[in-house]
mmCIF file of C-alpha atoms and ligand atoms in Angstrom:
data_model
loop_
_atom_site.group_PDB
_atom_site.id
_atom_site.type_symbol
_atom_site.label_atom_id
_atom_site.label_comp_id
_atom_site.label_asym_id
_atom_site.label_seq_id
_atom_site.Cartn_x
_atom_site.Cartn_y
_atom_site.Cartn_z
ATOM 1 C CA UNK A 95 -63.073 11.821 38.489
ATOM 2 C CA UNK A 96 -61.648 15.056 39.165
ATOM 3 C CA UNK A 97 -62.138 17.376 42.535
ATOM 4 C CA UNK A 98 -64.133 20.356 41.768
ATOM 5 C CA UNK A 99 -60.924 22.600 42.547
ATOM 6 C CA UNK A 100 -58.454 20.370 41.219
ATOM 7 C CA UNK A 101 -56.173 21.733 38.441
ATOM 8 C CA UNK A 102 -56.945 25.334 39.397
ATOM 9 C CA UNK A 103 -55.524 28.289 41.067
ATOM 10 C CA UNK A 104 -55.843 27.751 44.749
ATOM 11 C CA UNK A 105 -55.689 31.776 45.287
ATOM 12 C CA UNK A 106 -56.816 34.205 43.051
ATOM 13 C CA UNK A 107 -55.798 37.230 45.159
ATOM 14 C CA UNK A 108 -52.190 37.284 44.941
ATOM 15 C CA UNK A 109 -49.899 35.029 42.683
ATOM 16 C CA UNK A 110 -48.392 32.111 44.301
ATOM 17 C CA UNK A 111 -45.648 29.986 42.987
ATOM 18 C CA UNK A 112 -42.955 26.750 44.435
ATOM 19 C CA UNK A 113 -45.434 25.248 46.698
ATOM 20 C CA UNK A 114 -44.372 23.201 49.210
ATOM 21 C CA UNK A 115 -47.131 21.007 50.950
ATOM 22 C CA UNK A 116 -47.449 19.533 54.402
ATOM 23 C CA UNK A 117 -50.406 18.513 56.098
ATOM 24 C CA UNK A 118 -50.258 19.138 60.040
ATOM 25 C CA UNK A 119 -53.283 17.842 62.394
ATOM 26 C CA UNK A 120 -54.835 16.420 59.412
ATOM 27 C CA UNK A 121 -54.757 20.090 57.682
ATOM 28 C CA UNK A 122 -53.083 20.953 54.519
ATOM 29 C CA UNK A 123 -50.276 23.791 54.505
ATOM 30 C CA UNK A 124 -48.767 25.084 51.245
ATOM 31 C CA UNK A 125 -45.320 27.160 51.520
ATOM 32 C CA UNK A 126 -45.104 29.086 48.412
ATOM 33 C CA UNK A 127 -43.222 31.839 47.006
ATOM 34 C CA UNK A 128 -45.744 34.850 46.982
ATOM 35 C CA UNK A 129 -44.785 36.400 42.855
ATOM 36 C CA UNK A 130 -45.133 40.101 42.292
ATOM 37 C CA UNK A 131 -46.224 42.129 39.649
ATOM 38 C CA UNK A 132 -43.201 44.062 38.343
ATOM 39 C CA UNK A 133 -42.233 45.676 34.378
ATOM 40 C CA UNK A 134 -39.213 43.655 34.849
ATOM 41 C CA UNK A 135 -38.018 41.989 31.877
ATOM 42 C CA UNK A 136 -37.144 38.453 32.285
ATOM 43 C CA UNK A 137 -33.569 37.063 32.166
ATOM 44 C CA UNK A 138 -31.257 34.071 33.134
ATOM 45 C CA UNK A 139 -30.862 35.210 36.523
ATOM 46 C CA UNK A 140 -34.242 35.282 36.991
ATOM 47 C CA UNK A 141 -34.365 39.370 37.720
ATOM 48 C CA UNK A 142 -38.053 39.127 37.408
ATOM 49 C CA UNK A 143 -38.671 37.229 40.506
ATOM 50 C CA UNK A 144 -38.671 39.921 43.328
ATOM 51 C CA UNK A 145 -40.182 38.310 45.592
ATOM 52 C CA UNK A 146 -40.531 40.377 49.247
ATOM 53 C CA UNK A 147 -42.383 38.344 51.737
ATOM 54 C CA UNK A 148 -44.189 35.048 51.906
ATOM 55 C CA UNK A 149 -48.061 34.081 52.719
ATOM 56 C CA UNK A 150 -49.077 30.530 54.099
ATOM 57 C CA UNK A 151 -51.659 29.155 51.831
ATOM 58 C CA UNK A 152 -54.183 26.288 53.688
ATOM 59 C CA UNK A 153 -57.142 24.120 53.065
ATOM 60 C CA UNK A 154 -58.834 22.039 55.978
ATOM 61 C CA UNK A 155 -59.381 19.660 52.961
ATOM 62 C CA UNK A 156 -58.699 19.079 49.287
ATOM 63 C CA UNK A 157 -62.043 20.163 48.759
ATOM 64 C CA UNK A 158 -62.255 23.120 50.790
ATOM 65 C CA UNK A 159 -61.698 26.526 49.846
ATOM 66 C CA UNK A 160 -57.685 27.785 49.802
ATOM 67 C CA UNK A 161 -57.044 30.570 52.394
ATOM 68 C CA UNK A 162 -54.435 33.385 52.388
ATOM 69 C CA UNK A 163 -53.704 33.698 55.902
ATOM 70 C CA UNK A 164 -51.316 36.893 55.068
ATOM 71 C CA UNK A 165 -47.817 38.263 55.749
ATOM 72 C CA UNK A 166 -46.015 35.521 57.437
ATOM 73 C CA UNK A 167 -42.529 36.419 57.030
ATOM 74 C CA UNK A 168 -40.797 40.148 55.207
ATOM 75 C CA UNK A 169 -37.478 40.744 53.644
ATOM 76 C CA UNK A 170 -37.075 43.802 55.754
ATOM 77 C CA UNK A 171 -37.745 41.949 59.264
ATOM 78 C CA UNK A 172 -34.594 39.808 58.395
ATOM 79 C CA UNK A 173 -31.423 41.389 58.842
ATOM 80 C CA UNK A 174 -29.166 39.497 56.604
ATOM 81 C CA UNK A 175 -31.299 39.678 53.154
ATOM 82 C CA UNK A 176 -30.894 42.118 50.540
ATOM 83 C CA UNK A 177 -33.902 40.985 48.378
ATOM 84 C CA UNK A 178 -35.562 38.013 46.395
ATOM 85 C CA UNK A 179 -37.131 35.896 48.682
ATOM 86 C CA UNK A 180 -37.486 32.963 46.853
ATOM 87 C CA UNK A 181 -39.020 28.959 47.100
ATOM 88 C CA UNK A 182 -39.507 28.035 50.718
ATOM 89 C CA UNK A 183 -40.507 24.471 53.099
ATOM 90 C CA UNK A 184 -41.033 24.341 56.370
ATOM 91 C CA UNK A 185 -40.649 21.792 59.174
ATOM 92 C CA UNK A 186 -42.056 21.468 62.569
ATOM 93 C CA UNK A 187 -40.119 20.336 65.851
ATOM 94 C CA UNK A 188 -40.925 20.318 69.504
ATOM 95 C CA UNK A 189 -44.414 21.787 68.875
ATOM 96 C CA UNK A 190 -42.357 24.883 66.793
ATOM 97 C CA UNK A 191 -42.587 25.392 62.781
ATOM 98 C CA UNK A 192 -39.456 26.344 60.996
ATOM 99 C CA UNK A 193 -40.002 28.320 57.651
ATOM 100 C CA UNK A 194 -36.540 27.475 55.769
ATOM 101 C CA UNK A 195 -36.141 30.148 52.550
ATOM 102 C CA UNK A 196 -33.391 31.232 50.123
ATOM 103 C CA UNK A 197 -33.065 34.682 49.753
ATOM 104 C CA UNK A 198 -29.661 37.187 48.078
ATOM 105 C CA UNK A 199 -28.132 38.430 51.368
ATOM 106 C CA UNK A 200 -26.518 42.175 51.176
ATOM 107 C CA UNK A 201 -23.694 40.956 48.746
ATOM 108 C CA UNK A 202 -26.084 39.501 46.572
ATOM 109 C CA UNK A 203 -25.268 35.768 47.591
ATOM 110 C CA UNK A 204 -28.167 33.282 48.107
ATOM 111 C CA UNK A 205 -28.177 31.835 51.541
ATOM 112 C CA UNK A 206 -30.969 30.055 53.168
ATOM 113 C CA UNK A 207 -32.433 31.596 56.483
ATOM 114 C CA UNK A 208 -34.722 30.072 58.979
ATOM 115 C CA UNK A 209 -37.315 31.913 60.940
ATOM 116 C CA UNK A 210 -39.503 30.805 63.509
ATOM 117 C CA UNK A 211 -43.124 30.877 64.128
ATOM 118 C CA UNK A 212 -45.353 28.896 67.083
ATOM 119 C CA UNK A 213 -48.264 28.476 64.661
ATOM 120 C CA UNK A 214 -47.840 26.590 60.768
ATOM 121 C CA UNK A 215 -49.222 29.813 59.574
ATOM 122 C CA UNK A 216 -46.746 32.062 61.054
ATOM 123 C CA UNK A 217 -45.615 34.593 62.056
ATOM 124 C CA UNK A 218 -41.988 33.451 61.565
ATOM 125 C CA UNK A 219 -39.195 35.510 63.466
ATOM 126 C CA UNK A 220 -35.943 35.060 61.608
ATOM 127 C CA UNK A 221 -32.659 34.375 62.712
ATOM 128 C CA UNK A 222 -30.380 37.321 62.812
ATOM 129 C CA UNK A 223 -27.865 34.887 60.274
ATOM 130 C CA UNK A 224 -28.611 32.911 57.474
ATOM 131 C CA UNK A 225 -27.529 29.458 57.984
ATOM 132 C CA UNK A 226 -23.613 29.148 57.889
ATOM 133 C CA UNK A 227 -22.008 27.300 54.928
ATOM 134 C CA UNK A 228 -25.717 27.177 52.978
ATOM 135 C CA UNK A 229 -25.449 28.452 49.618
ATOM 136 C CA UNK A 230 -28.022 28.437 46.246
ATOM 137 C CA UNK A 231 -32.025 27.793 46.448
ATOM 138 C CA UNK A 232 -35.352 26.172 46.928
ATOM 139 C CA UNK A 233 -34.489 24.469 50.112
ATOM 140 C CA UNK A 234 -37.125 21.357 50.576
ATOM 141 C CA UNK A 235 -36.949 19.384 54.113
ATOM 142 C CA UNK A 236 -37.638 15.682 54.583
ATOM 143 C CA UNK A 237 -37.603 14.505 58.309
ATOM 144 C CA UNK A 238 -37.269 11.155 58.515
ATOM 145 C CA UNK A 239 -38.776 8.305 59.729
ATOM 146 C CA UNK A 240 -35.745 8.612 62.534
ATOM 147 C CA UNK A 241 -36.338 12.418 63.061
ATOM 148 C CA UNK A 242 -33.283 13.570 61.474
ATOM 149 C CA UNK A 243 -33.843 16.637 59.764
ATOM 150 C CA UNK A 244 -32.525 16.695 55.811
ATOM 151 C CA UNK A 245 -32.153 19.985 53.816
ATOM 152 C CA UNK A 246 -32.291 19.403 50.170
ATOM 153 C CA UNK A 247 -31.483 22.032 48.126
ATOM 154 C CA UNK A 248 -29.683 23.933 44.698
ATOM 155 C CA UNK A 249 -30.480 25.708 41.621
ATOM 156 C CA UNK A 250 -28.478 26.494 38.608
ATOM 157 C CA UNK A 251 -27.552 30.227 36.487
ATOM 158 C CA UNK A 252 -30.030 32.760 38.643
ATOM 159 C CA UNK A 253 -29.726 30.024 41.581
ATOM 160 C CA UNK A 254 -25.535 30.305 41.593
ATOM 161 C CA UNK A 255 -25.145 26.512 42.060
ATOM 162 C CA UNK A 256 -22.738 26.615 39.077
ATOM 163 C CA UNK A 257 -21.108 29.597 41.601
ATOM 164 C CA UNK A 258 -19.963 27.336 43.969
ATOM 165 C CA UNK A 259 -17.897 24.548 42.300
ATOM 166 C CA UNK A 260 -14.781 25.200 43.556
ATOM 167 C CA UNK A 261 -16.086 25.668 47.529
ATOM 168 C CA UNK A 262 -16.197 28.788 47.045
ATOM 169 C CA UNK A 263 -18.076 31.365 45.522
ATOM 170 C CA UNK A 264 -16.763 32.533 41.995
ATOM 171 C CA UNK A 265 -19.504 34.556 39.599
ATOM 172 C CA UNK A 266 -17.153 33.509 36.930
ATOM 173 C CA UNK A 267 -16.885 29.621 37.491
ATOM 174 C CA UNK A 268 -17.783 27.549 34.004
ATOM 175 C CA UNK A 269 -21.250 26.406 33.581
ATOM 176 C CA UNK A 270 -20.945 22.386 33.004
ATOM 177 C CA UNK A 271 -21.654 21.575 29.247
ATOM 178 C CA UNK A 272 -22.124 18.305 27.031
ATOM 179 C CA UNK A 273 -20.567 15.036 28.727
ATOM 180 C CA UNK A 274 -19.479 16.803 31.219
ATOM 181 C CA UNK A 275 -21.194 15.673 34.554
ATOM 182 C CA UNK A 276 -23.888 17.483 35.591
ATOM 183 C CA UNK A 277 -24.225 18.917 38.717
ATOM 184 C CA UNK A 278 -26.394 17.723 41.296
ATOM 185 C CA UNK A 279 -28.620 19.233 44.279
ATOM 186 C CA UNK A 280 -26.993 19.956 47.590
ATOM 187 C CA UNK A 281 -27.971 17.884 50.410
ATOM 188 C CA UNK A 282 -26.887 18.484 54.567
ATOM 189 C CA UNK A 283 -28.571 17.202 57.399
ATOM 190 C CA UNK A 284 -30.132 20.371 59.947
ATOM 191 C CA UNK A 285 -30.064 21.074 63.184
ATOM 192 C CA UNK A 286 -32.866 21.093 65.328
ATOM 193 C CA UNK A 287 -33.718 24.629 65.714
ATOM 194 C CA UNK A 288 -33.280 25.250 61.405
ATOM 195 C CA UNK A 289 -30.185 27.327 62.481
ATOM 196 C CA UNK A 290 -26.829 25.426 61.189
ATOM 197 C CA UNK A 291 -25.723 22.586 59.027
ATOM 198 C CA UNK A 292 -24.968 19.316 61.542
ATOM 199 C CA UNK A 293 -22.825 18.211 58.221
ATOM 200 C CA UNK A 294 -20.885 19.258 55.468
ATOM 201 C CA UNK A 295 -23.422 19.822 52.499
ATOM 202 C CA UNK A 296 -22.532 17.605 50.113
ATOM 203 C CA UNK A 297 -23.542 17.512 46.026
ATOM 204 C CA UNK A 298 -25.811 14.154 45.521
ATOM 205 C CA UNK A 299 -25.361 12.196 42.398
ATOM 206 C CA UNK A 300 -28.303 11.256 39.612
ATOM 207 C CA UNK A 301 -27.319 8.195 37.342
ATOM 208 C CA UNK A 302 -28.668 6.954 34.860
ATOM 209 C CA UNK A 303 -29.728 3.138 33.877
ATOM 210 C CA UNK A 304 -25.656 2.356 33.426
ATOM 211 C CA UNK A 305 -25.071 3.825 36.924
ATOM 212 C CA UNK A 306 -23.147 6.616 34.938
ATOM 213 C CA UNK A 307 -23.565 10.173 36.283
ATOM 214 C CA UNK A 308 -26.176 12.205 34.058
ATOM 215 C CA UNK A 309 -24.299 14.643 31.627
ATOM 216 C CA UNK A 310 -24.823 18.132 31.631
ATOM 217 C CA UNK A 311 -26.020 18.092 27.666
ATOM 218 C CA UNK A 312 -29.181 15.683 29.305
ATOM 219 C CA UNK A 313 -31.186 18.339 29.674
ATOM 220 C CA UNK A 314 -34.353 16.406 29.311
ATOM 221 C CA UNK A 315 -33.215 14.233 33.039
ATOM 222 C CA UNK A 316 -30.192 16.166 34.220
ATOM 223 C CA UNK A 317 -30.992 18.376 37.948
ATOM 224 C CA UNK A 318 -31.454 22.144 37.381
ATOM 225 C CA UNK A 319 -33.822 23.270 40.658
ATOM 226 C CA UNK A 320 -36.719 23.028 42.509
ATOM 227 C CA UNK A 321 -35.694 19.432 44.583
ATOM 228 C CA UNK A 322 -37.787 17.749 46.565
ATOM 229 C CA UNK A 323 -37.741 14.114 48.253
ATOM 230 C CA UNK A 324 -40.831 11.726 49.603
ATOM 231 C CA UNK A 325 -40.544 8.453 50.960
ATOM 232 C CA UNK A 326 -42.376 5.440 49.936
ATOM 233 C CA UNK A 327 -41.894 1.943 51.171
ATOM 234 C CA UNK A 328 -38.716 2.962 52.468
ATOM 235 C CA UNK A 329 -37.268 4.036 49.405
ATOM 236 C CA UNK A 330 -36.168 7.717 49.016
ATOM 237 C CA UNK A 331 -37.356 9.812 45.618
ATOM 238 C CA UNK A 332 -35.674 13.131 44.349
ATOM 239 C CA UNK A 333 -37.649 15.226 42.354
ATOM 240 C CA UNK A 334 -36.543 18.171 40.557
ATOM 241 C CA UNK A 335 -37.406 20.636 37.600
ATOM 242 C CA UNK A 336 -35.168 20.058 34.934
ATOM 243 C CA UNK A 337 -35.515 24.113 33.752
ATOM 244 C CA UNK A 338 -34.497 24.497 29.832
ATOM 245 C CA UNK A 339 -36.859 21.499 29.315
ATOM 246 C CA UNK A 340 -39.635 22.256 31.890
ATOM 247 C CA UNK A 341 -39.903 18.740 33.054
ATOM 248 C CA UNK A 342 -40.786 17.532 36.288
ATOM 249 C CA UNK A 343 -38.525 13.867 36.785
ATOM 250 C CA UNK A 344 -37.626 12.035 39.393
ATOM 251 C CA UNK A 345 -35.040 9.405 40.520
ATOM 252 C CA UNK A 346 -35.138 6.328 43.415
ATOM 253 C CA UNK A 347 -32.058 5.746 45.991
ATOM 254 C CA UNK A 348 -31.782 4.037 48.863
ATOM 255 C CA UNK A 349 -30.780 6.527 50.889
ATOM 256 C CA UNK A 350 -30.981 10.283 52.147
ATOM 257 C CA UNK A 351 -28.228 11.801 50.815
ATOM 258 C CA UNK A 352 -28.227 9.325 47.429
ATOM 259 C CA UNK A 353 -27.111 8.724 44.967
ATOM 260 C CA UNK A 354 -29.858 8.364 43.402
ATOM 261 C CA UNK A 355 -31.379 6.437 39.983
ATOM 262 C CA UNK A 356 -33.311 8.597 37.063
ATOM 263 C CA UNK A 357 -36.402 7.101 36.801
ATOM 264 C CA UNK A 358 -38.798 8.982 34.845
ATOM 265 C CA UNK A 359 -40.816 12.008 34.035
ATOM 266 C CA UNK A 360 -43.683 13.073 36.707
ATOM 267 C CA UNK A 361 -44.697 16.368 34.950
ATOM 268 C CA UNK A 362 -44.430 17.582 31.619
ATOM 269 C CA UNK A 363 -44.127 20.962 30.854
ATOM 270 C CA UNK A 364 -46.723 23.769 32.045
ATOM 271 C CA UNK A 365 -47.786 27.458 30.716
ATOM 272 C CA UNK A 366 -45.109 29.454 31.787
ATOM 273 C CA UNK A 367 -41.125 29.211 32.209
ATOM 274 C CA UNK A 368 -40.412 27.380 35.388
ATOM 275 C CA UNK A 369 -41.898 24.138 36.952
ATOM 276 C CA UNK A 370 -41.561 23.352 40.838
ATOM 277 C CA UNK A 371 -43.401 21.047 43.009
ATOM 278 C CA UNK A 372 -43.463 19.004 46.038
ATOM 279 C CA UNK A 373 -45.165 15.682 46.726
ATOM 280 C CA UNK A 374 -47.319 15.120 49.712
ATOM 281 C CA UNK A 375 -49.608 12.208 50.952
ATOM 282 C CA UNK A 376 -53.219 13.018 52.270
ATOM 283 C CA UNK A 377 -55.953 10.677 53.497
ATOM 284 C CA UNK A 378 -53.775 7.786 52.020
ATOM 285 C CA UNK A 379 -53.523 9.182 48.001
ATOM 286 C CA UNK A 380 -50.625 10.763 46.627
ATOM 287 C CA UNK A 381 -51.069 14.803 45.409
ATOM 288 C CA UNK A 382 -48.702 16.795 43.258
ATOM 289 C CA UNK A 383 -48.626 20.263 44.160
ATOM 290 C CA UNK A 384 -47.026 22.499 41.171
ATOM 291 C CA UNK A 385 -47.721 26.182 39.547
ATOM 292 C CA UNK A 386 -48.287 27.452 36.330
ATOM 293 C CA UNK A 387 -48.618 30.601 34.487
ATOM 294 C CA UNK A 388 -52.650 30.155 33.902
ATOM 295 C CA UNK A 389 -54.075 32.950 36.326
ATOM 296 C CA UNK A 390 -51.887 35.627 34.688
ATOM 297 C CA UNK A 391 -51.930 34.228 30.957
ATOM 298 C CA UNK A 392 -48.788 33.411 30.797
ATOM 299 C CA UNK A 393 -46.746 35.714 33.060
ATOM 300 C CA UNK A 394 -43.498 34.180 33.867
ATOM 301 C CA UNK A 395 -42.735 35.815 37.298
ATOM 302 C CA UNK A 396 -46.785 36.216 38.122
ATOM 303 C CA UNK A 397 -47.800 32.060 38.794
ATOM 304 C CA UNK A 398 -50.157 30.453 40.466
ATOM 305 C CA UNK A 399 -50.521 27.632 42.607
ATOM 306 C CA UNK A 400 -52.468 24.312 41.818
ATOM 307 C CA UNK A 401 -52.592 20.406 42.877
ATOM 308 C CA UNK A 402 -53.486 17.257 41.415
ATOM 309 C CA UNK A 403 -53.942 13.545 42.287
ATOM 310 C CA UNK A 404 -50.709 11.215 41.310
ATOM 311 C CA UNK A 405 -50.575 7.764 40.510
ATOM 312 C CA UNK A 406 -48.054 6.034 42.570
ATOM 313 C CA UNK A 407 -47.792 2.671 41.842
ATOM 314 C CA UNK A 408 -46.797 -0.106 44.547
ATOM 315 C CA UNK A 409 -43.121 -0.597 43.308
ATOM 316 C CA UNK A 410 -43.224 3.351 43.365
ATOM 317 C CA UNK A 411 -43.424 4.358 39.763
ATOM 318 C CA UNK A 412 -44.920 7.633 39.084
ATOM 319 C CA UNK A 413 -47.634 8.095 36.311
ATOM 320 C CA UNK A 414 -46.523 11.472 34.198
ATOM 321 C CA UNK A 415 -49.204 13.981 34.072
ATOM 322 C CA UNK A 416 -50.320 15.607 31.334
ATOM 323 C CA UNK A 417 -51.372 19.117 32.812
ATOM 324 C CA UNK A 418 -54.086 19.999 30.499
ATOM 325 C CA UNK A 419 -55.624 16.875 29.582
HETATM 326 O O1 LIG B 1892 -39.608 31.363 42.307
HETATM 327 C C1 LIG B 1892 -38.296 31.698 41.924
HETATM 328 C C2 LIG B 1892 -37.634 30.519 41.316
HETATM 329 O O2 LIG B 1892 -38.369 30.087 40.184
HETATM 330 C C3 LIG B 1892 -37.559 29.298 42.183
HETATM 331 O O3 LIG B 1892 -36.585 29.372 43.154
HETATM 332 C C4 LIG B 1892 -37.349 28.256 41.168
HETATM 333 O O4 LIG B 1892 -37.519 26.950 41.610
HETATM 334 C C5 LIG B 1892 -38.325 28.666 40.095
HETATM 335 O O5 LIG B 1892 -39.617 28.174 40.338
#
């Protein structure tokens, strides 16, 4: 039996996309990317997302209404960014939340920033610097059972991952291609305050069943974006979009920072171009929160975000969802 709002745009009022869920004092908080309506047309580096601020979505239960509790964070309130304020998550510490996004800074270069707020809803103040050394997209934060703080994050063409192969940035660098290995998301462990790396970020590994990396021409299991990791009977699990072929998959490791196993499929593909998620556990149950193009008809850059229940089974296999079934 399905919740009356279940499968359907949370907001109406503005588009929302990347949601990243967190429940706080038994409340539910959704970070999400707040899309804009621009003539823009669409391309690989994903012009049409111009995304200028963000909004803090939240329901005081899965089956109460979703509020838009407004401008939590702008692009021109943080020094560093030039524009596209994409996917961000959010941790709290020390009675503090910590909004962690990806935006271009003035050189067009994604970084991810940090900004703080005293409230889950915001307002977040930013840093005056993005976080030095951080590099690519859709930052997602796990903090562990031990209270480190682990920054997940990467995503390839618009999302320059490809960029940074040789440590540097290079527009130019080769795009990985049939057995060669694909890459992988970035992972670093955070300081306290959001506001540096306390390691070296470091590219995690996805194998397959032969413990063989997964080749860049695997583009039905191989990592493009949107990474995200939940815990489940001590076990760690990466999910990630894997872009040209719209899934949402996921692998198992046994630690943090991997590497981790391909598993299976959690998603398959929804109206629109891009799939992003994040798993979060309320009142006991497993929910998938994701977006598709459904409010807008189709709209790639105009999406809007939904949940759903997920079947998580005891040894921690997902059941793949069939979005419109
Ligand atoms: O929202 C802009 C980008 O689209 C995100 O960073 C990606 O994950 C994709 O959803």
């Amino acid at each position: 039996m399905r919740r009356e709002n279940e499968r359907k745009p949370l907001v109406k009022n503005i588009y929302t996309a990347d949601p990243s869920a967190h429940v706080f004092d038994g409340k539910i908080y959704i970070y999400p990317s707040h899309d804009v309506e621009r003539d823009v047309p669409d391309d690989d580096d994903g012009e049409q997302y111009m995304m200028e601020d963000y909004h803090v979505l939240s329901m005081d239960s899965l089956d109460a209404p979703c509020v838009d509790n407004g401008l939590a964070l702008h692009q021109d309130d943080v020094p560093w960014v030039g524009r596209q304020m994409w996917a961000p998550d959010l941790f709290t510490r020390n009675g503090k939340y910590y909004l962690v996004f990806p935006a271009k800074d003035k050189d067009e270069i994604f970084r991810l920033g940090t900004a703080v707020g005293d409230s889950p809803i915001g307002p977040f103040k930013p840093y005056d610097e993005p976080i030095p050394g951080s590099h690519s997209i859709d930052p997602a934060v796990l903090v562990d059972d031990d209270g480190k703080i682990y920054c997940y994050n990467g995503g390839l063409w618009g999302g320059q991952l490809e960029m940074w192969q040789s440590g540097s940035f290079n527009p130019d660098e080769h795009r990985p291609e049939g057995d060669e290995k694909a890459l992988g998301p970035i992972f670093a462990e955070l300081s306290e305050d959001g506001s540096r790396y306390l390691t070296e970020p470091k590219e995690i590994q996805i194998l397959d069943e032969n413990g063989e990396p997964l080749k860049a021409s695997d583009e039905d299991r191989r990592y493009f974006e949107g990474p995200w990791v939940h815990k489940h009977h001590g076990k760690y699990y990466l999910s990630y979009s894997t872009g040209t072929t719209h899934y949402i998959c996921y692998a198992e490791g046994d630690r943090p920072d991997g590497p981790f196993t391909y598993k299976g499929r959690i998603m398959e593909p929804v109206l629109g171009w891009t799939t992003h998620h994040s798993i979060v556990q309320i009142d006991g149950d497993w929910y998938l929160f994701y977006h598709d193009c459904e409010l807008s008809g189709g709209v790639t850059h105009e999406r809007c975000v939904k949940y759903t229940k997920l079947n998580i089974a005891e040894d921690g296999t997902i059941e793949t969802i069939h979005p419109y079934d």
